[in-house]
Short mmCIF file of C-alpha atoms in Angstrom, two decimals:
data_model
loop_
_atom_site.label_atom_id
_atom_site.label_comp_id
_atom_site.label_asym_id
_atom_site.label_seq_id
_atom_site.Cartn_x
_atom_site.Cartn_y
_atom_site.Cartn_z
CA UNK U 9 171.20 78.23 97.58
CA UNK U 10 172.65 75.40 99.65
CA UNK U 11 170.39 73.13 101.68
CA UNK U 12 170.72 73.05 105.45
CA UNK U 13 173.41 70.67 106.64
CA UNK U 14 172.20 67.34 107.96
CA UNK U 15 175.11 66.98 110.38
CA UNK U 16 175.24 68.27 113.95
CA UNK U 17 175.10 72.07 114.48
CA UNK U 18 178.42 73.89 114.17
CA UNK U 19 179.63 75.72 117.23
CA UNK U 20 180.36 79.41 116.55
CA UNK U 21 180.90 82.62 118.52
CA UNK U 22 178.66 85.56 117.76
CA UNK U 23 178.65 89.29 118.38
CA UNK U 24 175.28 90.95 119.03
CA UNK U 25 175.02 94.28 117.22
CA UNK U 26 174.07 97.23 119.40
CA UNK U 27 174.26 100.96 118.69
CA UNK U 28 177.04 102.78 120.46
CA UNK U 29 178.81 106.11 120.48
CA UNK U 30 181.82 106.25 118.18
CA UNK U 31 184.51 108.93 118.40
CA UNK U 32 186.47 109.75 115.26
CA UNK U 33 190.01 110.97 115.88
CA UNK U 34 193.03 112.03 113.86
CA UNK U 35 196.69 112.01 114.85
CA UNK U 36 198.54 115.25 114.14
CA UNK U 37 202.25 115.92 114.58
CA UNK U 38 203.14 118.87 116.77
CA UNK U 39 205.73 120.52 118.96
CA UNK U 40 205.55 121.76 122.53
CA UNK U 41 206.13 125.38 123.54
CA UNK U 42 206.15 127.19 126.88
CA UNK U 43 202.87 128.50 128.29
CA UNK U 44 204.63 131.71 129.37
CA UNK U 45 208.11 132.88 128.41
CA UNK U 46 209.96 135.99 129.58
CA UNK U 47 213.34 137.08 128.23
CA UNK U 48 215.09 139.08 130.93
CA UNK U 49 216.78 142.22 129.56
CA UNK U 50 218.24 145.24 131.38
CA UNK U 51 216.47 148.59 131.04
CA UNK U 52 219.48 150.64 132.13
CA UNK U 53 223.18 150.49 131.28
CA UNK U 54 225.68 149.45 133.94
CA UNK U 55 227.92 146.83 135.48
CA UNK U 56 226.43 143.64 136.93
CA UNK U 57 227.29 143.57 140.63
CA UNK U 58 225.50 140.36 141.56
CA UNK U 59 223.51 137.44 140.15
CA UNK U 60 220.87 136.50 142.69
CA UNK U 61 219.47 133.17 141.47
CA UNK U 62 220.59 129.58 140.86
CA UNK U 63 220.64 128.63 137.20
CA UNK U 64 217.97 126.05 136.37
CA UNK U 65 215.98 126.76 139.54
CA UNK U 66 212.36 127.86 140.04
CA UNK U 67 211.95 131.61 140.54
CA UNK U 68 208.88 133.53 141.70
CA UNK U 69 207.22 136.53 140.08
CA UNK U 70 208.84 139.68 141.47
CA UNK U 71 212.01 137.89 142.64
CA UNK U 72 215.21 139.90 142.10
CA UNK U 73 217.54 138.27 139.59
CA UNK U 74 220.37 140.76 139.07
CA UNK U 75 221.77 143.90 140.70
CA UNK U 76 223.24 146.52 138.36
CA UNK U 77 225.65 149.11 139.84
CA UNK U 78 223.29 151.88 141.07
CA UNK U 79 225.94 154.54 141.89
CA UNK U 80 225.39 156.85 138.90
CA UNK U 81 221.62 156.46 139.03
CA UNK U 82 221.55 157.17 142.75
CA UNK U 83 223.55 160.36 142.16
CA UNK U 84 221.17 161.40 139.40
CA UNK U 85 218.21 160.76 141.72
CA UNK U 86 219.71 162.88 144.49
CA UNK U 87 220.48 165.68 142.01
CA UNK U 88 216.89 165.60 140.77
CA UNK U 89 215.62 165.70 144.36
CA UNK U 90 217.79 168.77 145.05
CA UNK U 91 216.49 170.48 141.91
CA UNK U 92 212.93 169.92 143.10
CA UNK U 93 213.70 171.47 146.48
CA UNK U 94 215.22 174.53 144.77
CA UNK U 95 212.21 174.91 142.46
CA UNK U 96 209.83 174.68 145.41
CA UNK U 97 211.87 177.35 147.22
CA UNK U 98 211.52 179.68 144.23
CA UNK U 99 207.75 179.28 144.40
CA UNK U 100 207.73 180.13 148.11
CA UNK U 101 209.79 183.26 147.39
CA UNK U 102 207.52 184.58 144.63
CA UNK U 103 204.13 183.77 146.23
CA UNK U 104 204.27 186.38 149.06
CA UNK U 105 205.67 189.01 146.68
CA UNK U 106 202.71 188.48 144.37
CA UNK U 107 200.34 188.73 147.33
CA UNK U 108 201.80 192.15 148.27
CA UNK U 109 201.85 193.42 144.70
CA UNK U 110 198.23 192.44 144.17
CA UNK U 111 197.23 194.94 146.88
CA UNK U 112 199.71 197.65 145.88
CA UNK U 113 198.81 197.61 142.20
CA UNK U 114 195.25 198.69 143.06
CA UNK U 115 196.60 201.66 145.06
CA UNK U 116 199.20 202.55 142.50
CA UNK U 117 202.08 201.47 144.72
CA UNK U 118 203.57 199.34 141.91
CA UNK U 119 203.12 199.50 138.21
CA UNK U 120 200.96 197.06 136.31
CA UNK U 121 204.07 195.86 134.44
CA UNK U 122 205.84 194.90 137.67
CA UNK U 123 202.73 193.05 138.83
CA UNK U 124 202.39 191.17 135.54
CA UNK U 125 206.09 190.22 135.65
CA UNK U 126 205.59 188.81 139.15
CA UNK U 127 202.57 186.76 138.02
CA UNK U 128 204.65 185.34 135.18
CA UNK U 129 207.56 184.62 137.54
CA UNK U 130 205.25 182.59 139.82
CA UNK U 131 203.88 180.62 136.88
CA UNK U 132 207.43 179.92 135.72
CA UNK U 133 208.44 178.79 139.22
CA UNK U 134 205.47 176.38 139.40
CA UNK U 135 206.35 175.01 135.99
CA UNK U 136 209.91 174.45 137.19
CA UNK U 137 208.49 172.47 140.12
CA UNK U 138 206.50 170.27 137.73
CA UNK U 139 209.60 169.66 135.58
CA UNK U 140 211.67 168.88 138.67
CA UNK U 141 209.07 166.36 139.86
CA UNK U 142 209.08 164.65 136.47
CA UNK U 143 212.89 164.51 136.47
CA UNK U 144 212.83 163.07 139.98
CA UNK U 145 210.31 160.39 138.92
CA UNK U 146 212.44 159.46 135.89
CA UNK U 147 215.55 159.26 138.05
CA UNK U 148 213.67 157.06 140.55
CA UNK U 149 212.56 154.73 137.71
CA UNK U 150 216.13 154.38 136.42
CA UNK U 151 217.39 153.75 139.96
CA UNK U 152 214.75 151.05 140.44
CA UNK U 153 215.72 149.48 137.10
CA UNK U 154 219.15 148.66 138.54
CA UNK U 155 217.31 145.86 140.33
CA UNK U 156 216.24 143.33 137.68
CA UNK U 157 213.17 141.30 138.70
CA UNK U 158 211.42 138.28 137.19
CA UNK U 159 208.08 139.27 135.57
CA UNK U 160 206.66 135.70 135.87
CA UNK U 161 207.08 132.60 137.98
CA UNK U 162 208.79 129.64 136.36
CA UNK U 163 212.04 127.84 135.69
CA UNK U 164 214.99 130.07 134.81
CA UNK U 165 217.72 128.90 132.46
CA UNK U 166 221.39 129.70 132.36
CA UNK U 167 222.68 133.25 132.77
CA UNK U 168 224.35 134.80 129.73
CA UNK U 169 226.37 137.26 131.88
CA UNK U 170 228.52 137.04 134.98
CA UNK U 171 229.41 139.43 137.76
CA UNK U 172 231.36 142.41 136.36
CA UNK U 173 229.81 142.25 132.89
CA UNK U 174 228.68 145.48 131.21
CA UNK U 175 225.07 145.41 130.08
CA UNK U 176 223.22 148.02 128.05
CA UNK U 177 219.62 149.18 128.14
CA UNK U 178 217.29 147.03 126.00
CA UNK U 179 220.14 144.97 124.56
CA UNK U 180 219.35 142.22 122.05
CA UNK U 181 220.88 139.41 124.11
CA UNK U 182 218.73 138.33 127.06
CA UNK U 183 220.38 138.00 130.45
CA UNK U 184 218.31 134.87 131.11
CA UNK U 185 215.00 133.27 130.11
CA UNK U 186 212.19 132.32 132.49
CA UNK U 187 209.60 129.77 131.33
CA UNK U 188 206.34 128.92 133.06
CA UNK U 189 205.84 125.18 132.50
CA UNK U 190 202.89 124.53 134.85
CA UNK U 191 200.91 124.33 131.60
CA UNK U 192 202.32 123.81 128.12
CA UNK U 193 201.16 124.44 124.56
CA UNK U 194 201.25 121.89 121.77
CA UNK U 195 201.01 123.42 118.28
CA UNK U 196 199.72 121.13 115.51
CA UNK U 197 198.88 121.73 111.85
CA UNK U 198 195.66 120.79 110.07
CA UNK U 199 194.21 121.85 106.73
CA UNK U 200 191.60 124.60 106.76
CA UNK U 201 189.04 122.21 105.19
CA UNK U 202 189.59 119.66 107.95
CA UNK U 203 189.21 122.41 110.55
CA UNK U 204 185.75 123.27 109.20
CA UNK U 205 184.77 119.59 109.36
CA UNK U 206 186.15 119.44 112.88
CA UNK U 207 184.07 122.39 114.08
CA UNK U 208 180.92 121.00 112.47
CA UNK U 209 181.53 117.52 113.83
CA UNK U 210 181.72 118.69 117.43
CA UNK U 211 178.29 119.70 118.67
CA UNK U 212 179.83 121.46 121.67
CA UNK U 213 183.51 122.25 121.00
CA UNK U 214 184.02 123.56 124.54
CA UNK U 215 183.12 120.13 125.98
CA UNK U 216 184.24 117.74 123.21
CA UNK U 217 187.63 119.15 122.31
CA UNK U 218 189.87 117.08 124.57
CA UNK U 219 193.14 115.86 123.05
CA UNK U 220 195.38 112.93 123.94
CA UNK U 221 199.15 113.23 123.64
CA UNK U 222 201.78 110.66 122.65
CA UNK U 223 205.48 111.32 123.18
CA UNK U 224 208.55 110.00 121.39
CA UNK U 225 209.03 107.44 118.65
CA UNK U 226 207.45 104.70 120.74
CA UNK U 227 204.31 106.81 121.27
CA UNK U 228 204.33 106.83 125.06
CA UNK U 229 200.93 108.20 126.13
CA UNK U 230 200.79 111.28 128.35
CA UNK U 231 198.53 110.78 131.36
CA UNK U 232 196.63 114.09 131.22
CA UNK U 233 194.28 115.35 128.50
CA UNK U 234 194.66 118.71 126.77
CA UNK U 235 192.07 121.21 125.58
CA UNK U 236 191.87 122.39 121.98
CA UNK U 237 191.89 126.20 121.78
CA UNK U 238 189.91 127.14 118.66
CA UNK U 239 190.37 130.86 119.39
CA UNK U 240 194.15 130.51 118.93
CA UNK U 241 193.94 129.01 115.43
CA UNK U 242 196.03 130.82 112.79
CA UNK U 243 196.25 130.23 109.04
CA UNK U 244 199.56 129.98 107.18
CA UNK U 245 198.87 131.93 103.96
CA UNK U 246 201.63 130.14 102.03
CA UNK U 247 200.42 126.58 102.73
CA UNK U 248 196.77 127.03 103.70
CA UNK U 249 197.37 124.97 106.81
CA UNK U 250 195.84 125.98 110.13
CA UNK U 251 197.95 125.88 113.26
CA UNK U 252 195.89 124.69 116.21
CA UNK U 253 197.02 125.22 119.77
CA UNK U 254 196.32 122.66 122.48
CA UNK U 255 196.81 123.50 126.17
CA UNK U 256 197.96 120.65 128.42
CA UNK U 257 198.36 120.69 132.20
CA UNK U 258 201.96 119.99 133.18
CA UNK U 259 202.04 119.91 137.00
CA UNK U 260 205.23 117.85 137.26
CA UNK U 261 207.03 119.63 134.39
CA UNK U 262 207.33 116.32 132.51
CA UNK U 263 206.82 118.10 129.18
CA UNK U 264 209.57 120.49 128.08
CA UNK U 265 209.46 123.07 125.26
CA UNK U 266 210.67 121.87 121.87
CA UNK U 267 209.51 118.24 122.10
CA UNK U 268 208.10 116.59 118.97
CA UNK U 269 204.84 114.89 119.92
CA UNK U 270 201.74 113.36 118.36
CA UNK U 271 198.34 114.74 119.34
CA UNK U 272 195.20 112.65 118.88
CA UNK U 273 192.47 115.19 118.14
CA UNK U 274 188.79 114.30 118.26
CA UNK U 275 187.20 115.10 114.90
CA UNK U 276 183.56 114.11 115.36
CA UNK U 277 181.16 111.82 117.19
CA UNK U 278 178.36 109.50 116.07
CA UNK U 279 175.86 108.72 118.81
CA UNK U 280 174.16 105.54 117.47
CA UNK U 281 176.75 103.91 115.25
CA UNK U 282 176.76 100.27 114.15
CA UNK U 283 180.15 98.57 114.42
CA UNK U 284 181.27 94.94 114.09
CA UNK U 285 184.58 93.22 114.90
CA UNK U 286 186.93 93.17 111.95
CA UNK U 287 187.34 89.37 112.09
CA UNK U 288 183.62 88.96 111.31
CA UNK U 289 183.85 90.73 107.94
CA UNK U 290 184.59 88.70 104.79
CA UNK U 291 185.69 90.41 101.59
CA UNK U 292 184.72 89.12 98.12
CA UNK U 293 186.97 89.16 95.08
CA UNK U 294 185.04 92.13 93.65
CA UNK U 295 185.71 94.20 96.77
CA UNK U 296 182.26 93.84 98.34
CA UNK U 297 182.02 92.65 101.92
CA UNK U 298 179.58 90.47 103.85
CA UNK U 299 179.04 88.89 107.25
CA UNK U 300 177.35 85.71 108.47
CA UNK U 301 174.21 86.51 110.48
CA UNK U 302 172.52 83.97 112.78
CA UNK U 303 168.71 84.21 112.81
CA UNK U 304 166.28 83.24 115.62
CA UNK U 305 166.32 79.59 114.53
CA UNK U 306 170.16 79.57 114.70
CA UNK U 307 170.44 79.34 110.93
CA UNK U 308 173.40 81.15 109.31
CA UNK U 309 172.60 83.54 106.48
CA UNK U 310 174.82 85.53 104.13
CA UNK U 311 174.35 89.32 104.59
CA UNK U 312 175.98 91.99 102.39
CA UNK U 313 177.03 95.12 104.28
CA UNK U 314 178.68 98.46 103.56
CA UNK U 315 181.58 99.54 105.73
CA UNK U 316 182.90 103.10 106.01
CA UNK U 317 186.14 102.92 107.94
CA UNK U 318 188.11 100.98 110.50
CA UNK U 319 187.92 102.10 114.12
CA UNK U 320 190.59 100.29 116.13
CA UNK U 321 189.64 96.57 115.80
CA UNK U 322 186.15 97.22 114.42
CA UNK U 323 184.49 98.27 111.17
CA UNK U 324 181.95 101.09 111.08
CA UNK U 325 178.90 99.81 109.16
CA UNK U 326 176.67 102.20 107.22
CA UNK U 327 174.11 99.67 105.92
CA UNK U 328 173.18 95.99 106.05
CA UNK U 329 172.92 95.49 109.82
CA UNK U 330 170.48 96.52 112.51
CA UNK U 331 170.59 96.49 116.32
CA UNK U 332 170.05 92.99 117.67
CA UNK U 333 171.58 91.13 114.69
CA UNK U 334 173.93 88.32 115.71
CA UNK U 335 177.11 88.24 113.62
CA UNK U 336 179.49 85.27 113.57
CA UNK U 337 182.98 86.26 114.76
CA UNK U 338 184.60 82.83 115.27
CA UNK U 339 184.13 79.55 113.37
CA UNK U 340 183.66 81.18 109.95
CA UNK U 341 185.63 78.42 108.18
CA UNK U 342 183.19 75.76 109.36
CA UNK U 343 179.92 77.34 108.22
CA UNK U 344 178.02 77.90 104.99
CA UNK U 345 174.75 79.54 103.99
CA UNK U 346 171.68 78.08 105.78
CA UNK U 347 173.90 76.04 108.10
CA UNK U 348 172.59 75.19 111.59
CA UNK U 349 174.81 76.50 114.35
CA UNK U 350 174.94 76.60 118.09
#
């Protein structure tokens, strides 16, 4: 052991160790997707008479987007309405006859067979009314389907058809796509083992599951935090990876579907962790590490420590230091064991 230096005290800078909360995070690659997406398809066949929106604009839920030629469906509706009126008239014709026959059959004025036939005729007439009402309702539905509405609010893309185009019911090609971008999903992948560690590391996942987002190659940070949705996690059976979904607010529609992003997900927290600046740690040739600690008499002493991992510009220390220890962070080249410092 070296003897204390006889020269003047060496001036150094120290860092006083104090316990603090440390958040462990992991960056995961992901891609954005729309919070809500609706592919607009016709439910009846016909000719497009009019497109009633501006491509790329914001549309509201229930706003009409297209008008399909309603002529044939209007005619079918009117025919169904006429059939209902005729069926109702048949009921009105049979009802009084049955009322008369019900009295006459007791007096023998009509035969039981005639009475039974009249009862059956009334039942048939009422059934015809029910069928006519159903046909009228179906015709009304088809007539209403000639007006194509948006099921959600959001931004609508380009139209795949123009005025005069023939569209068919439930066709594969969508007429247009509406996307709600007020919020947006970011889907990231993590191994199932890491997901278990993540859930155990967060004492209250509902409160400590906020995620930061970085966009583009330069890692531009997104201003708003997202929330990790554990309930939406799905496992890919071929790879064993878990797809996690993060929901981010997107009030200005800055984030668009399909972007490649990097999500910084909180993995765990340590309430009373001991950390020291990285410049204070000295590594030996055998891989062990130590720091210079200044005692109450301002004497420098060599202290072996164990570090776990780097956290930004600090090392997380698992042993060797205690709260209140003063660690030299500047002037390390000028000191030695048992040296007097100021």
